[in-house]
Amino acid sequence: DQQVKQNSPSLSVQEGRISILNCDYTNSMFDYFLWYKKYPAEGPTFLISISSIKDKNEDGRFTVFLNKSAKHLSLHIVPSQPGDSAVYFCAALSRGFQKLVFGTGTRLLVSP
Amino acid sequence: DVKVTQSSRYLVKRTGEKVFLECVQDMDHENMFWYRQDPGLGLRLIYFSYDVKMKEKGDIPEGYSVSREKKERFSLILESASTNQTSMYLCASSLGLAVQETQYFGPGTRLLVL
């Protein structure tokens, strides 16, 4: 049972445009969400996070939006750059637990 | 700068072999984790440890065991490797027990079981 879902396995975007990666979750106990980025042959690296008490968190070109009523979060990258091409995983955590639950990942390709 | 290292980048083993995957972190982190990554399934937690000699089962512990004799080292053991354990294995560590603690990942070990 996939508690965190990324329904788009891949996304292609042109350089300079906005990339929007989506993530849905089913467990209402989740209260902290993270995005990780993974290049081939490397481990995932932390990108940005958001607590359930917020609906938006911004860090440079990266913004994460959280819609708790819809159990949906999204990562916006603007402007997209070729170096952003990677697999993006969203992950969720519930209070008191140290186990991250990861989504299946979305492969982003940003073309020049 | 946090560094998590894994003993091998690529490994080829035969069915039935005992396999050891080693992970070392150099930042005195309390928590260490082992995941496997498979296409279409994302990262799934196998085992984690929040202290030396302590271990907790993750979501898919069957066929695996772990060892944490020292704080910096967390080993994943495949007692008798099977072809369905062919995967990318990722080790991670985090500092403490706060919910917001970021996990830092190693580069991964790609294991092929023939």
GROMACS .gro file of C-alpha atoms in nm:
model
  226
    1ASP     CA    1   0.000   0.000   0.000
    2GLN     CA    2   0.172   0.312  -0.125
    3GLN     CA    3   0.114   0.587   0.131
    4VAL     CA    4   0.307   0.846  -0.069
    5LYS     CA    5   0.244   0.857  -0.441
    6GLN     CA    6   0.411   1.036  -0.726
    7ASN     CA    7   0.186   0.960  -1.018
    8SER     CA    8   0.408   1.107  -1.287
    9PRO     CA    9   0.714   0.887  -1.344
   10SER     CA   10   0.869   1.149  -1.570
   11LEU     CA   11   0.846   1.514  -1.666
   12SER     CA   12   1.013   1.707  -1.946
   13VAL     CA   13   1.050   2.084  -1.930
   14GLN     CA   14   1.239   2.344  -2.129
   15GLU     CA   15   1.512   2.547  -1.966
   16GLY     CA   16   1.378   2.866  -1.811
   17ARG     CA   17   1.027   2.735  -1.767
   18ILE     CA   18   0.859   2.618  -1.448
   19SER     CA   19   0.878   2.255  -1.337
   20ILE     CA   20   0.596   2.130  -1.117
   21LEU     CA   21   0.637   1.796  -0.946
   22ASN     CA   22   0.341   1.652  -0.761
   23CYS     CA   23   0.301   1.422  -0.466
   24ASP     CA   24  -0.008   1.281  -0.295
   25TYR     CA   25  -0.030   1.106   0.039
   26THR     CA   26  -0.295   0.904   0.214
   27ASN     CA   27  -0.188   0.899   0.579
   28SER     CA   28  -0.336   1.195   0.767
   29MET     CA   29  -0.080   1.141   1.047
   30PHE     CA   30   0.199   1.271   0.826
   31ASP     CA   31   0.302   1.615   0.946
   32TYR     CA   32   0.637   1.680   0.785
   33PHE     CA   33   0.729   1.652   0.420
   34LEU     CA   34   1.059   1.657   0.238
   35TRP     CA   35   1.184   1.657  -0.118
   36TYR     CA   36   1.504   1.478  -0.213
   37LYS     CA   37   1.690   1.497  -0.541
   38LYS     CA   38   1.890   1.209  -0.683
   39TYR     CA   39   2.144   1.212  -0.963
   40PRO     CA   40   2.248   0.883  -1.125
   41ALA     CA   41   2.516   0.695  -0.930
   42GLU     CA   42   2.471   0.922  -0.628
   43GLY     CA   43   2.264   0.902  -0.314
   44PRO     CA   44   1.960   1.128  -0.268
   45THR     CA   45   2.031   1.474  -0.131
   46PHE     CA   46   1.790   1.681   0.073
   47LEU     CA   47   1.634   1.969  -0.117
   48ILE     CA   48   1.356   2.136   0.079
   49SER     CA   49   1.100   2.053   0.346
   50ILE     CA   50   0.773   2.179   0.486
   51SER     CA   51   0.592   2.133   0.813
   52SER     CA   52   0.218   2.073   0.819
   53ILE     CA   53   0.165   2.402   1.000
   54LYS     CA   54   0.269   2.584   0.683
   55ASP     CA   55   0.131   2.584   0.333
   56LYS     CA   56   0.437   2.716   0.155
   57ASN     CA   57   0.812   2.711   0.193
   58GLU     CA   58   1.054   2.879  -0.041
   59ASP     CA   59   1.427   2.841  -0.094
   60GLY     CA   60   1.569   3.020  -0.393
   61ARG     CA   61   1.431   2.867  -0.710
   62PHE     CA   62   1.253   2.593  -0.516
   63THR     CA   63   0.912   2.628  -0.355
   64VAL     CA   64   0.707   2.356  -0.191
   65PHE     CA   65   0.332   2.396  -0.150
   66LEU     CA   66   0.122   2.188   0.087
   67ASN     CA   67  -0.254   2.142   0.061
   68LYS     CA   68  -0.350   1.942   0.369
   69SER     CA   69  -0.717   1.912   0.286
   70ALA     CA   70  -0.629   1.753  -0.047
   71LYS     CA   71  -0.333   1.561   0.100
   72HIS     CA   72  -0.123   1.698  -0.181
   73LEU     CA   73   0.211   1.869  -0.208
   74SER     CA   74   0.401   2.005  -0.502
   75LEU     CA   75   0.752   2.122  -0.575
   76HIS     CA   76   0.793   2.419  -0.808
   77ILE     CA   77   1.127   2.491  -0.970
   78VAL     CA   78   1.151   2.823  -1.147
   79PRO     CA   79   1.335   2.888  -1.363
   80SER     CA   80   1.431   2.531  -1.445
   81GLN     CA   81   1.792   2.463  -1.540
   82PRO     CA   82   1.952   2.164  -1.715
   83GLY     CA   83   2.139   2.085  -1.392
   84ASP     CA   84   1.800   2.023  -1.229
   85SER     CA   85   1.763   1.707  -1.437
   86ALA     CA   86   1.742   1.429  -1.179
   87VAL     CA   87   1.496   1.201  -1.004
   88TYR     CA   88   1.293   1.378  -0.736
   89PHE     CA   89   1.148   1.190  -0.441
   90CYS     CA   90   0.895   1.327  -0.200
   91ALA     CA   91   0.894   1.182   0.149
   92ALA     CA   92   0.670   1.208   0.451
   93LEU     CA   93   0.716   1.171   0.824
   94SER     CA   94   0.470   1.144   1.109
   95ARG     CA   95   0.530   1.285   1.455
   96GLY     CA   96   0.712   1.050   1.686
   97PHE     CA   97   0.837   0.825   1.410
   98GLN     CA   98   1.178   0.838   1.253
   99LYS     CA   99   1.082   0.647   0.943
  100LEU     CA  100   1.059   0.845   0.624
  101VAL     CA  101   0.806   0.713   0.374
  102PHE     CA  102   0.919   0.782   0.020
  103GLY     CA  103   0.727   0.820  -0.299
  104THR     CA  104   0.822   0.637  -0.616
  105GLY     CA  105   1.006   0.930  -0.770
  106THR     CA  106   0.965   1.153  -1.075
  107ARG     CA  107   1.241   1.183  -1.332
  108LEU     CA  108   1.277   1.545  -1.442
  109LEU     CA  109   1.450   1.628  -1.768
  110VAL     CA  110   1.524   1.993  -1.837
  111SER     CA  111   1.632   2.049  -2.193
  112PRO     CA  112   1.832   2.352  -2.311
  113ASP     CA  113   3.032   1.836   0.561
  114VAL     CA  114   2.855   1.509   0.630
  115LYS     CA  115   3.000   1.207   0.463
  116VAL     CA  116   2.833   0.869   0.433
  117THR     CA  117   3.040   0.608   0.256
  118GLN     CA  118   2.948   0.262   0.136
  119SER     CA  119   3.208  -0.007   0.092
  120SER     CA  120   3.125  -0.100  -0.266
  121ARG     CA  121   2.963   0.080  -0.557
  122TYR     CA  122   2.895  -0.239  -0.752
  123LEU     CA  123   2.874  -0.597  -0.634
  124VAL     CA  124   2.799  -0.924  -0.813
  125LYS     CA  125   2.711  -1.228  -0.603
  126ARG     CA  126   2.568  -1.573  -0.660
  127THR     CA  127   2.241  -1.707  -0.522
  128GLY     CA  128   2.292  -1.847  -0.175
  129GLU     CA  129   2.601  -1.643  -0.093
  130LYS     CA  130   2.621  -1.441   0.227
  131VAL     CA  131   2.660  -1.074   0.143
  132PHE     CA  132   2.784  -0.790   0.362
  133LEU     CA  133   2.718  -0.427   0.275
  134GLU     CA  134   2.907  -0.179   0.489
  135CYS     CA  135   2.820   0.182   0.564
  136VAL     CA  136   3.025   0.436   0.757
  137GLN     CA  137   2.933   0.791   0.857
  138ASP     CA  138   3.179   1.042   0.994
  139MET     CA  139   2.950   1.292   1.169
  140ASP     CA  140   2.871   1.114   1.495
  141HIS     CA  141   2.510   1.064   1.389
  142GLU     CA  142   2.280   0.866   1.616
  143ASN     CA  143   2.054   0.717   1.351
  144MET     CA  144   2.145   0.502   1.055
  145PHE     CA  145   1.923   0.350   0.791
  146TRP     CA  146   1.931   0.096   0.509
  147TYR     CA  147   1.701   0.134   0.207
  148ARG     CA  148   1.666  -0.036  -0.123
  149GLN     CA  149   1.562   0.148  -0.437
  150ASP     CA  150   1.378  -0.031  -0.714
  151PRO     CA  151   1.217   0.111  -1.029
  152GLY     CA  152   0.856   0.206  -0.970
  153LEU     CA  153   0.882   0.140  -0.597
  154GLY     CA  154   1.092   0.430  -0.473
  155LEU     CA  155   1.300   0.390  -0.160
  156ARG     CA  156   1.187   0.128   0.088
  157LEU     CA  157   1.324   0.105   0.441
  158ILE     CA  158   1.482  -0.229   0.532
  159TYR     CA  159   1.621  -0.164   0.881
  160PHE     CA  160   1.727   0.128   1.093
  161SER     CA  161   1.924   0.182   1.410
  162TYR     CA  162   1.900   0.466   1.660
  163ASP     CA  163   2.192   0.360   1.877
  164VAL     CA  164   2.481   0.119   1.896
  165LYS     CA  165   2.361  -0.240   1.914
  166MET     CA  166   2.000  -0.125   1.862
  167LYS     CA  167   1.801  -0.207   1.552
  168GLU     CA  168   1.446  -0.174   1.431
  169LYS     CA  169   1.275  -0.343   1.139
  170GLY     CA  170   1.167  -0.124   0.855
  171ASP     CA  171   0.904  -0.205   0.597
  172ILE     CA  172   1.081  -0.492   0.418
  173PRO     CA  173   1.319  -0.668   0.662
  174GLU     CA  174   1.265  -1.022   0.535
  175GLY     CA  175   1.584  -1.183   0.411
  176TYR     CA  176   1.805  -0.919   0.572
  177SER     CA  177   1.976  -0.860   0.903
  178VAL     CA  178   2.188  -0.574   1.034
  179SER     CA  179   2.469  -0.509   1.275
  180ARG     CA  180   2.573  -0.192   1.453
  181GLU     CA  181   2.868  -0.260   1.678
  182LYS     CA  182   3.008   0.091   1.652
  183LYS     CA  183   2.826   0.421   1.623
  184GLU     CA  184   2.977   0.510   1.288
  185ARG     CA  185   2.922   0.176   1.116
  186PHE     CA  186   2.602   0.004   1.009
  187SER     CA  187   2.618  -0.323   0.819
  188LEU     CA  188   2.348  -0.487   0.611
  189ILE     CA  189   2.368  -0.863   0.579
  190LEU     CA  190   2.199  -1.082   0.324
  191GLU     CA  191   2.215  -1.425   0.487
  192SER     CA  192   2.149  -1.614   0.165
  193ALA     CA  193   2.130  -1.389  -0.137
  194SER     CA  194   1.844  -1.440  -0.380
  195THR     CA  195   1.781  -1.294  -0.725
  196ASN     CA  196   1.495  -1.079  -0.593
  197GLN     CA  197   1.749  -0.898  -0.379
  198THR     CA  198   1.911  -0.753  -0.688
  199SER     CA  199   1.871  -0.381  -0.624
  200MET     CA  200   2.033  -0.050  -0.539
  201TYR     CA  201   2.106  -0.034  -0.166
  202LEU     CA  202   2.130   0.306   0.001
  203CYS     CA  203   2.258   0.382   0.348
  204ALA     CA  204   2.163   0.701   0.531
  205SER     CA  205   2.228   0.866   0.864
  206SER     CA  206   2.069   1.145   1.067
  207LEU     CA  207   2.180   1.334   1.372
  208GLY     CA  208   1.912   1.277   1.633
  209LEU     CA  209   1.549   1.204   1.703
  210ALA     CA  210   1.391   1.534   1.599
  211VAL     CA  211   1.125   1.494   1.336
  212GLN     CA  212   1.291   1.748   1.115
  213GLU     CA  213   1.625   1.575   1.102
  214THR     CA  214   1.752   1.548   0.752
  215GLN     CA  215   1.883   1.213   0.641
  216TYR     CA  216   2.214   1.210   0.457
  217PHE     CA  217   2.266   0.937   0.203
  218GLY     CA  218   2.565   0.744   0.080
  219PRO     CA  219   2.627   0.692  -0.293
  220GLY     CA  220   2.462   0.351  -0.300
  221THR     CA  221   2.569  -0.005  -0.377
  222ARG     CA  222   2.426  -0.167  -0.685
  223LEU     CA  223   2.397  -0.538  -0.611
  224LEU     CA  224   2.339  -0.801  -0.876
  225VAL     CA  225   2.254  -1.151  -0.758
  226LEU     CA  226   2.296  -1.418  -1.026
   0.00000   0.00000   0.00000
